[in-house]
mmCIF file of C-alpha atoms in Angstrom:
data_model
loop_
_atom_site.group_PDB
_atom_site.id
_atom_site.type_symbol
_atom_site.label_atom_id
_atom_site.label_comp_id
_atom_site.label_asym_id
_atom_site.label_seq_id
_atom_site.Cartn_x
_atom_site.Cartn_y
_atom_site.Cartn_z
ATOM 1 C CA UNK A 3 -230.982 68.142 -14.026
ATOM 2 C CA UNK A 4 -229.198 66.488 -11.109
ATOM 3 C CA UNK A 5 -226.115 68.345 -9.860
ATOM 4 C CA UNK A 6 -224.178 65.105 -10.259
ATOM 5 C CA UNK A 7 -225.057 64.718 -13.936
ATOM 6 C CA UNK A 8 -222.742 66.329 -16.454
ATOM 7 C CA UNK A 9 -224.155 67.952 -19.557
ATOM 8 C CA UNK A 10 -223.498 66.038 -22.766
ATOM 9 C CA UNK A 11 -222.669 68.500 -25.557
ATOM 10 C CA UNK A 12 -223.598 67.811 -29.173
ATOM 11 C CA UNK A 13 -221.011 66.675 -31.706
ATOM 12 C CA UNK A 14 -219.979 68.277 -34.972
ATOM 13 C CA UNK A 15 -221.411 65.669 -37.318
ATOM 14 C CA UNK A 16 -220.312 65.510 -40.926
ATOM 15 C CA UNK A 17 -222.969 65.447 -43.609
ATOM 16 C CA UNK A 18 -223.658 65.568 -47.305
ATOM 17 C CA UNK A 19 -220.980 64.311 -49.649
ATOM 18 C CA UNK A 20 -218.470 63.888 -46.796
ATOM 19 C CA UNK A 21 -220.561 61.171 -45.183
ATOM 20 C CA UNK A 22 -221.670 59.466 -48.406
ATOM 21 C CA UNK A 23 -218.076 59.124 -49.605
ATOM 22 C CA UNK A 24 -217.298 57.283 -46.371
ATOM 23 C CA UNK A 25 -220.381 55.115 -46.829
ATOM 24 C CA UNK A 26 -219.151 54.179 -50.309
ATOM 25 C CA UNK A 27 -215.837 53.065 -48.838
ATOM 26 C CA UNK A 28 -217.479 50.974 -46.103
ATOM 27 C CA UNK A 29 -219.965 49.326 -48.493
ATOM 28 C CA UNK A 30 -217.364 48.913 -51.272
ATOM 29 C CA UNK A 31 -219.649 50.620 -53.776
ATOM 30 C CA UNK A 32 -218.247 52.641 -56.664
ATOM 31 C CA UNK A 33 -220.949 55.255 -57.227
ATOM 32 C CA UNK A 34 -224.017 56.760 -55.594
ATOM 33 C CA UNK A 35 -226.419 54.642 -57.631
ATOM 34 C CA UNK A 36 -224.912 51.411 -56.290
ATOM 35 C CA UNK A 37 -224.671 52.953 -52.808
ATOM 36 C CA UNK A 38 -228.391 53.707 -52.910
ATOM 37 C CA UNK A 39 -229.167 50.143 -53.990
ATOM 38 C CA UNK A 40 -227.022 48.802 -51.159
ATOM 39 C CA UNK A 41 -228.709 51.019 -48.557
ATOM 40 C CA UNK A 42 -232.215 50.700 -49.968
ATOM 41 C CA UNK A 43 -232.574 54.444 -50.593
ATOM 42 C CA UNK A 44 -233.171 56.325 -53.831
ATOM 43 C CA UNK A 45 -230.566 58.321 -55.714
ATOM 44 C CA UNK A 46 -232.794 61.352 -55.117
ATOM 45 C CA UNK A 47 -232.525 60.860 -51.359
ATOM 46 C CA UNK A 48 -228.736 60.832 -51.579
ATOM 47 C CA UNK A 49 -228.883 64.001 -53.722
ATOM 48 C CA UNK A 50 -230.958 65.649 -50.980
ATOM 49 C CA UNK A 51 -228.324 64.709 -48.406
ATOM 50 C CA UNK A 52 -225.729 66.412 -50.627
ATOM 51 C CA UNK A 53 -227.751 69.562 -51.328
ATOM 52 C CA UNK A 54 -228.706 70.155 -47.704
ATOM 53 C CA UNK A 55 -225.595 68.777 -46.046
ATOM 54 C CA UNK A 56 -227.715 66.308 -44.091
ATOM 55 C CA UNK A 57 -226.459 63.569 -41.795
ATOM 56 C CA UNK A 58 -228.433 60.308 -42.271
ATOM 57 C CA UNK A 59 -228.202 59.123 -38.669
ATOM 58 C CA UNK A 60 -230.354 55.996 -39.056
ATOM 59 C CA UNK A 61 -228.307 54.804 -42.031
ATOM 60 C CA UNK A 62 -225.082 55.377 -40.096
ATOM 61 C CA UNK A 63 -226.348 53.256 -37.200
ATOM 62 C CA UNK A 64 -227.558 50.583 -39.640
ATOM 63 C CA UNK A 65 -224.156 50.435 -41.356
ATOM 64 C CA UNK A 66 -222.408 50.193 -37.996
ATOM 65 C CA UNK A 67 -224.634 47.325 -36.829
ATOM 66 C CA UNK A 68 -224.393 45.483 -40.143
ATOM 67 C CA UNK A 69 -220.691 45.883 -40.970
ATOM 68 C CA UNK A 70 -218.998 46.849 -37.716
ATOM 69 C CA UNK A 71 -217.816 50.122 -39.267
ATOM 70 C CA UNK A 72 -216.853 52.832 -36.792
ATOM 71 C CA UNK A 73 -219.636 55.291 -35.949
ATOM 72 C CA UNK A 74 -216.985 57.939 -35.266
ATOM 73 C CA UNK A 75 -215.651 57.440 -38.785
ATOM 74 C CA UNK A 76 -219.094 57.600 -40.422
ATOM 75 C CA UNK A 77 -220.639 60.357 -38.313
ATOM 76 C CA UNK A 78 -217.657 62.492 -37.318
ATOM 77 C CA UNK A 79 -215.032 61.668 -39.936
ATOM 78 C CA UNK A 80 -212.619 60.579 -37.211
ATOM 79 C CA UNK A 81 -210.312 57.566 -37.135
ATOM 80 C CA UNK A 82 -210.378 54.522 -39.370
ATOM 81 C CA UNK A 83 -213.392 52.846 -41.014
ATOM 82 C CA UNK A 84 -212.974 49.819 -38.770
ATOM 83 C CA UNK A 85 -211.707 50.164 -35.205
ATOM 84 C CA UNK A 86 -210.636 46.531 -34.894
ATOM 85 C CA UNK A 87 -206.888 46.710 -35.428
ATOM 86 C CA UNK A 88 -206.290 42.965 -35.210
ATOM 87 C CA UNK A 89 -204.327 41.987 -38.306
ATOM 88 C CA UNK A 90 -202.261 39.140 -39.663
ATOM 89 C CA UNK A 91 -199.509 39.328 -42.266
ATOM 90 C CA UNK A 92 -199.595 36.445 -44.735
ATOM 91 C CA UNK A 93 -196.600 34.826 -46.422
ATOM 92 C CA UNK A 94 -197.240 37.137 -49.381
ATOM 93 C CA UNK A 95 -196.822 40.113 -47.018
ATOM 94 C CA UNK A 96 -200.524 40.880 -47.347
ATOM 95 C CA UNK A 97 -202.046 42.433 -44.235
ATOM 96 C CA UNK A 98 -205.283 40.619 -43.394
ATOM 97 C CA UNK A 99 -207.898 42.198 -41.118
ATOM 98 C CA UNK A 100 -209.197 39.648 -38.653
ATOM 99 C CA UNK A 101 -212.761 39.468 -37.403
ATOM 100 C CA UNK A 102 -213.695 37.778 -34.109
ATOM 101 C CA UNK A 103 -216.524 35.272 -34.541
ATOM 102 C CA UNK A 104 -218.343 34.126 -31.388
ATOM 103 C CA UNK A 105 -217.707 30.388 -31.025
ATOM 104 C CA UNK A 106 -219.938 27.961 -29.125
ATOM 105 C CA UNK A 107 -220.492 24.233 -28.732
ATOM 106 C CA UNK A 108 -223.825 22.404 -28.618
ATOM 107 C CA UNK A 109 -224.654 20.454 -25.471
ATOM 108 C CA UNK A 110 -228.091 18.983 -24.805
ATOM 109 C CA UNK A 111 -229.708 21.436 -27.183
ATOM 110 C CA UNK A 112 -228.049 24.507 -25.667
ATOM 111 C CA UNK A 113 -225.182 26.765 -26.736
ATOM 112 C CA UNK A 114 -222.280 26.386 -24.328
ATOM 113 C CA UNK A 115 -219.227 28.588 -23.874
ATOM 114 C CA UNK A 116 -218.405 31.875 -25.482
ATOM 115 C CA UNK A 117 -214.970 31.753 -27.086
ATOM 116 C CA UNK A 118 -213.957 33.577 -30.254
ATOM 117 C CA UNK A 119 -212.514 32.447 -33.562
ATOM 118 C CA UNK A 120 -210.340 34.905 -35.511
ATOM 119 C CA UNK A 121 -211.450 34.964 -39.141
ATOM 120 C CA UNK A 122 -210.215 36.778 -42.244
ATOM 121 C CA UNK A 123 -212.837 39.492 -42.827
ATOM 122 C CA UNK A 124 -212.268 39.442 -46.593
ATOM 123 C CA UNK A 125 -213.119 35.730 -46.682
ATOM 124 C CA UNK A 126 -216.430 36.368 -44.926
ATOM 125 C CA UNK A 127 -217.071 39.081 -47.514
ATOM 126 C CA UNK A 128 -216.501 36.526 -50.289
ATOM 127 C CA UNK A 129 -219.043 34.236 -48.647
ATOM 128 C CA UNK A 130 -221.489 37.134 -48.610
ATOM 129 C CA UNK A 131 -222.050 36.933 -44.845
ATOM 130 C CA UNK A 132 -221.527 39.478 -42.097
ATOM 131 C CA UNK A 133 -223.622 38.487 -39.084
ATOM 132 C CA UNK A 134 -222.171 35.096 -38.167
ATOM 133 C CA UNK A 135 -221.432 32.768 -35.278
ATOM 134 C CA UNK A 136 -219.428 29.562 -34.997
ATOM 135 C CA UNK A 137 -220.461 26.190 -33.572
ATOM 136 C CA UNK A 138 -218.061 23.339 -32.791
ATOM 137 C CA UNK A 139 -219.752 19.956 -32.997
ATOM 138 C CA UNK A 140 -218.194 16.483 -33.224
ATOM 139 C CA UNK A 141 -214.809 17.851 -34.319
ATOM 140 C CA UNK A 142 -216.289 20.111 -36.994
ATOM 141 C CA UNK A 143 -216.683 23.898 -36.928
ATOM 142 C CA UNK A 144 -219.782 25.341 -38.573
ATOM 143 C CA UNK A 145 -219.969 29.040 -39.493
ATOM 144 C CA UNK A 146 -223.627 30.083 -39.223
ATOM 145 C CA UNK A 147 -225.160 32.961 -41.186
ATOM 146 C CA UNK A 148 -227.568 34.433 -38.622
ATOM 147 C CA UNK A 149 -229.372 36.521 -41.234
ATOM 148 C CA UNK A 150 -231.111 33.458 -42.718
ATOM 149 C CA UNK A 151 -234.382 32.618 -40.947
ATOM 150 C CA UNK A 152 -236.249 30.665 -43.616
ATOM 151 C CA UNK A 153 -235.217 27.155 -44.612
ATOM 152 C CA UNK A 154 -234.984 26.288 -48.315
ATOM 153 C CA UNK A 155 -232.255 23.682 -48.769
ATOM 154 C CA UNK A 156 -229.095 23.114 -46.776
ATOM 155 C CA UNK A 157 -227.871 22.652 -43.215
ATOM 156 C CA UNK A 158 -229.461 24.898 -40.607
ATOM 157 C CA UNK A 159 -229.221 25.697 -36.913
ATOM 158 C CA UNK A 160 -232.800 25.251 -35.730
ATOM 159 C CA UNK A 161 -234.795 25.615 -32.543
ATOM 160 C CA UNK A 162 -237.431 22.944 -31.945
ATOM 161 C CA UNK A 163 -239.295 23.017 -28.635
ATOM 162 C CA UNK A 164 -236.590 25.248 -27.175
ATOM 163 C CA UNK A 165 -233.726 22.909 -28.107
ATOM 164 C CA UNK A 166 -231.076 23.766 -30.704
ATOM 165 C CA UNK A 167 -229.665 21.354 -33.270
ATOM 166 C CA UNK A 168 -227.924 21.282 -36.649
ATOM 167 C CA UNK A 169 -230.040 19.563 -39.295
ATOM 168 C CA UNK A 170 -230.200 19.106 -43.053
ATOM 169 C CA UNK A 171 -233.489 20.579 -44.286
ATOM 170 C CA UNK A 172 -235.294 20.494 -47.619
ATOM 171 C CA UNK A 173 -238.372 22.632 -48.233
ATOM 172 C CA UNK A 174 -241.435 20.783 -49.532
ATOM 173 C CA UNK A 175 -244.679 22.026 -51.121
ATOM 174 C CA UNK A 176 -247.413 23.161 -48.749
ATOM 175 C CA UNK A 177 -245.114 24.980 -46.309
ATOM 176 C CA UNK A 178 -243.613 21.721 -45.057
ATOM 177 C CA UNK A 179 -240.012 20.861 -44.249
ATOM 178 C CA UNK A 180 -238.183 17.548 -44.533
ATOM 179 C CA UNK A 181 -235.677 17.426 -41.668
ATOM 180 C CA UNK A 182 -232.927 14.836 -41.349
ATOM 181 C CA UNK A 183 -232.358 13.252 -37.924
ATOM 182 C CA UNK A 184 -229.443 10.790 -37.754
ATOM 183 C CA UNK A 185 -230.224 9.277 -41.134
ATOM 184 C CA UNK A 186 -234.007 9.401 -40.763
ATOM 185 C CA UNK A 187 -236.202 12.067 -42.322
ATOM 186 C CA UNK A 188 -239.176 13.676 -40.598
ATOM 187 C CA UNK A 189 -241.704 15.933 -42.323
ATOM 188 C CA UNK A 190 -242.971 18.842 -40.211
ATOM 189 C CA UNK A 191 -244.932 22.045 -40.666
ATOM 190 C CA UNK A 192 -242.786 25.121 -41.295
ATOM 191 C CA UNK A 193 -244.091 26.918 -38.205
ATOM 192 C CA UNK A 194 -242.980 24.028 -35.969
ATOM 193 C CA UNK A 195 -239.340 24.968 -36.521
ATOM 194 C CA UNK A 196 -237.559 28.250 -35.814
ATOM 195 C CA UNK A 197 -234.555 28.739 -38.081
ATOM 196 C CA UNK A 198 -231.715 30.457 -36.194
ATOM 197 C CA UNK A 199 -229.337 30.516 -39.172
ATOM 198 C CA UNK A 200 -227.933 28.618 -42.136
ATOM 199 C CA UNK A 201 -224.517 26.948 -42.316
ATOM 200 C CA UNK A 202 -222.380 29.057 -44.652
ATOM 201 C CA UNK A 203 -219.067 27.251 -44.145
ATOM 202 C CA UNK A 204 -217.919 23.917 -42.707
ATOM 203 C CA UNK A 205 -214.376 23.392 -41.382
ATOM 204 C CA UNK A 206 -213.571 19.783 -40.566
ATOM 205 C CA UNK A 207 -210.518 18.485 -38.744
ATOM 206 C CA UNK A 208 -208.744 15.686 -40.608
#
């Protein structure tokens, strides 16, 4: 070890029921059965965590990446579930937790700029989306669900020949896609288009 490198001591990680109770809070699940379904693990696995006081490190990292929940909260039991303290108080005196969405514009098939758009986290939860980005185009803001990579029916952010665009797409039999281009429709093979995400919300300026 280099004399300039300081030793990094281990942490006192929480485990067992302490960590699963925090996971329930973050995932908004009411019991360990629904927690297991949310995490994709069996109830028996969660029971093993309890019996042996285990710390499920991979699941903690996965929850952090998916929801933005604090790793310190999940792994160490320290602080708040979500470190982002940005809030807004509504007219009903309800405190809303705001979530920064990366906001871009489309120019010549490329994403330009990197601003942020403050969004009510609970509203994104209602939409059922977590991993999102925003695109401003022709006076309209599109919230893109980046977890969707297969087109079925709707408006999608797609990559064709290295250029990005927003297009209405309808899946057809035989792994084909009907894509709308300025009022015209083109039929292409599915593997000719890379789906970056699906439009989950449209906000239009009037």
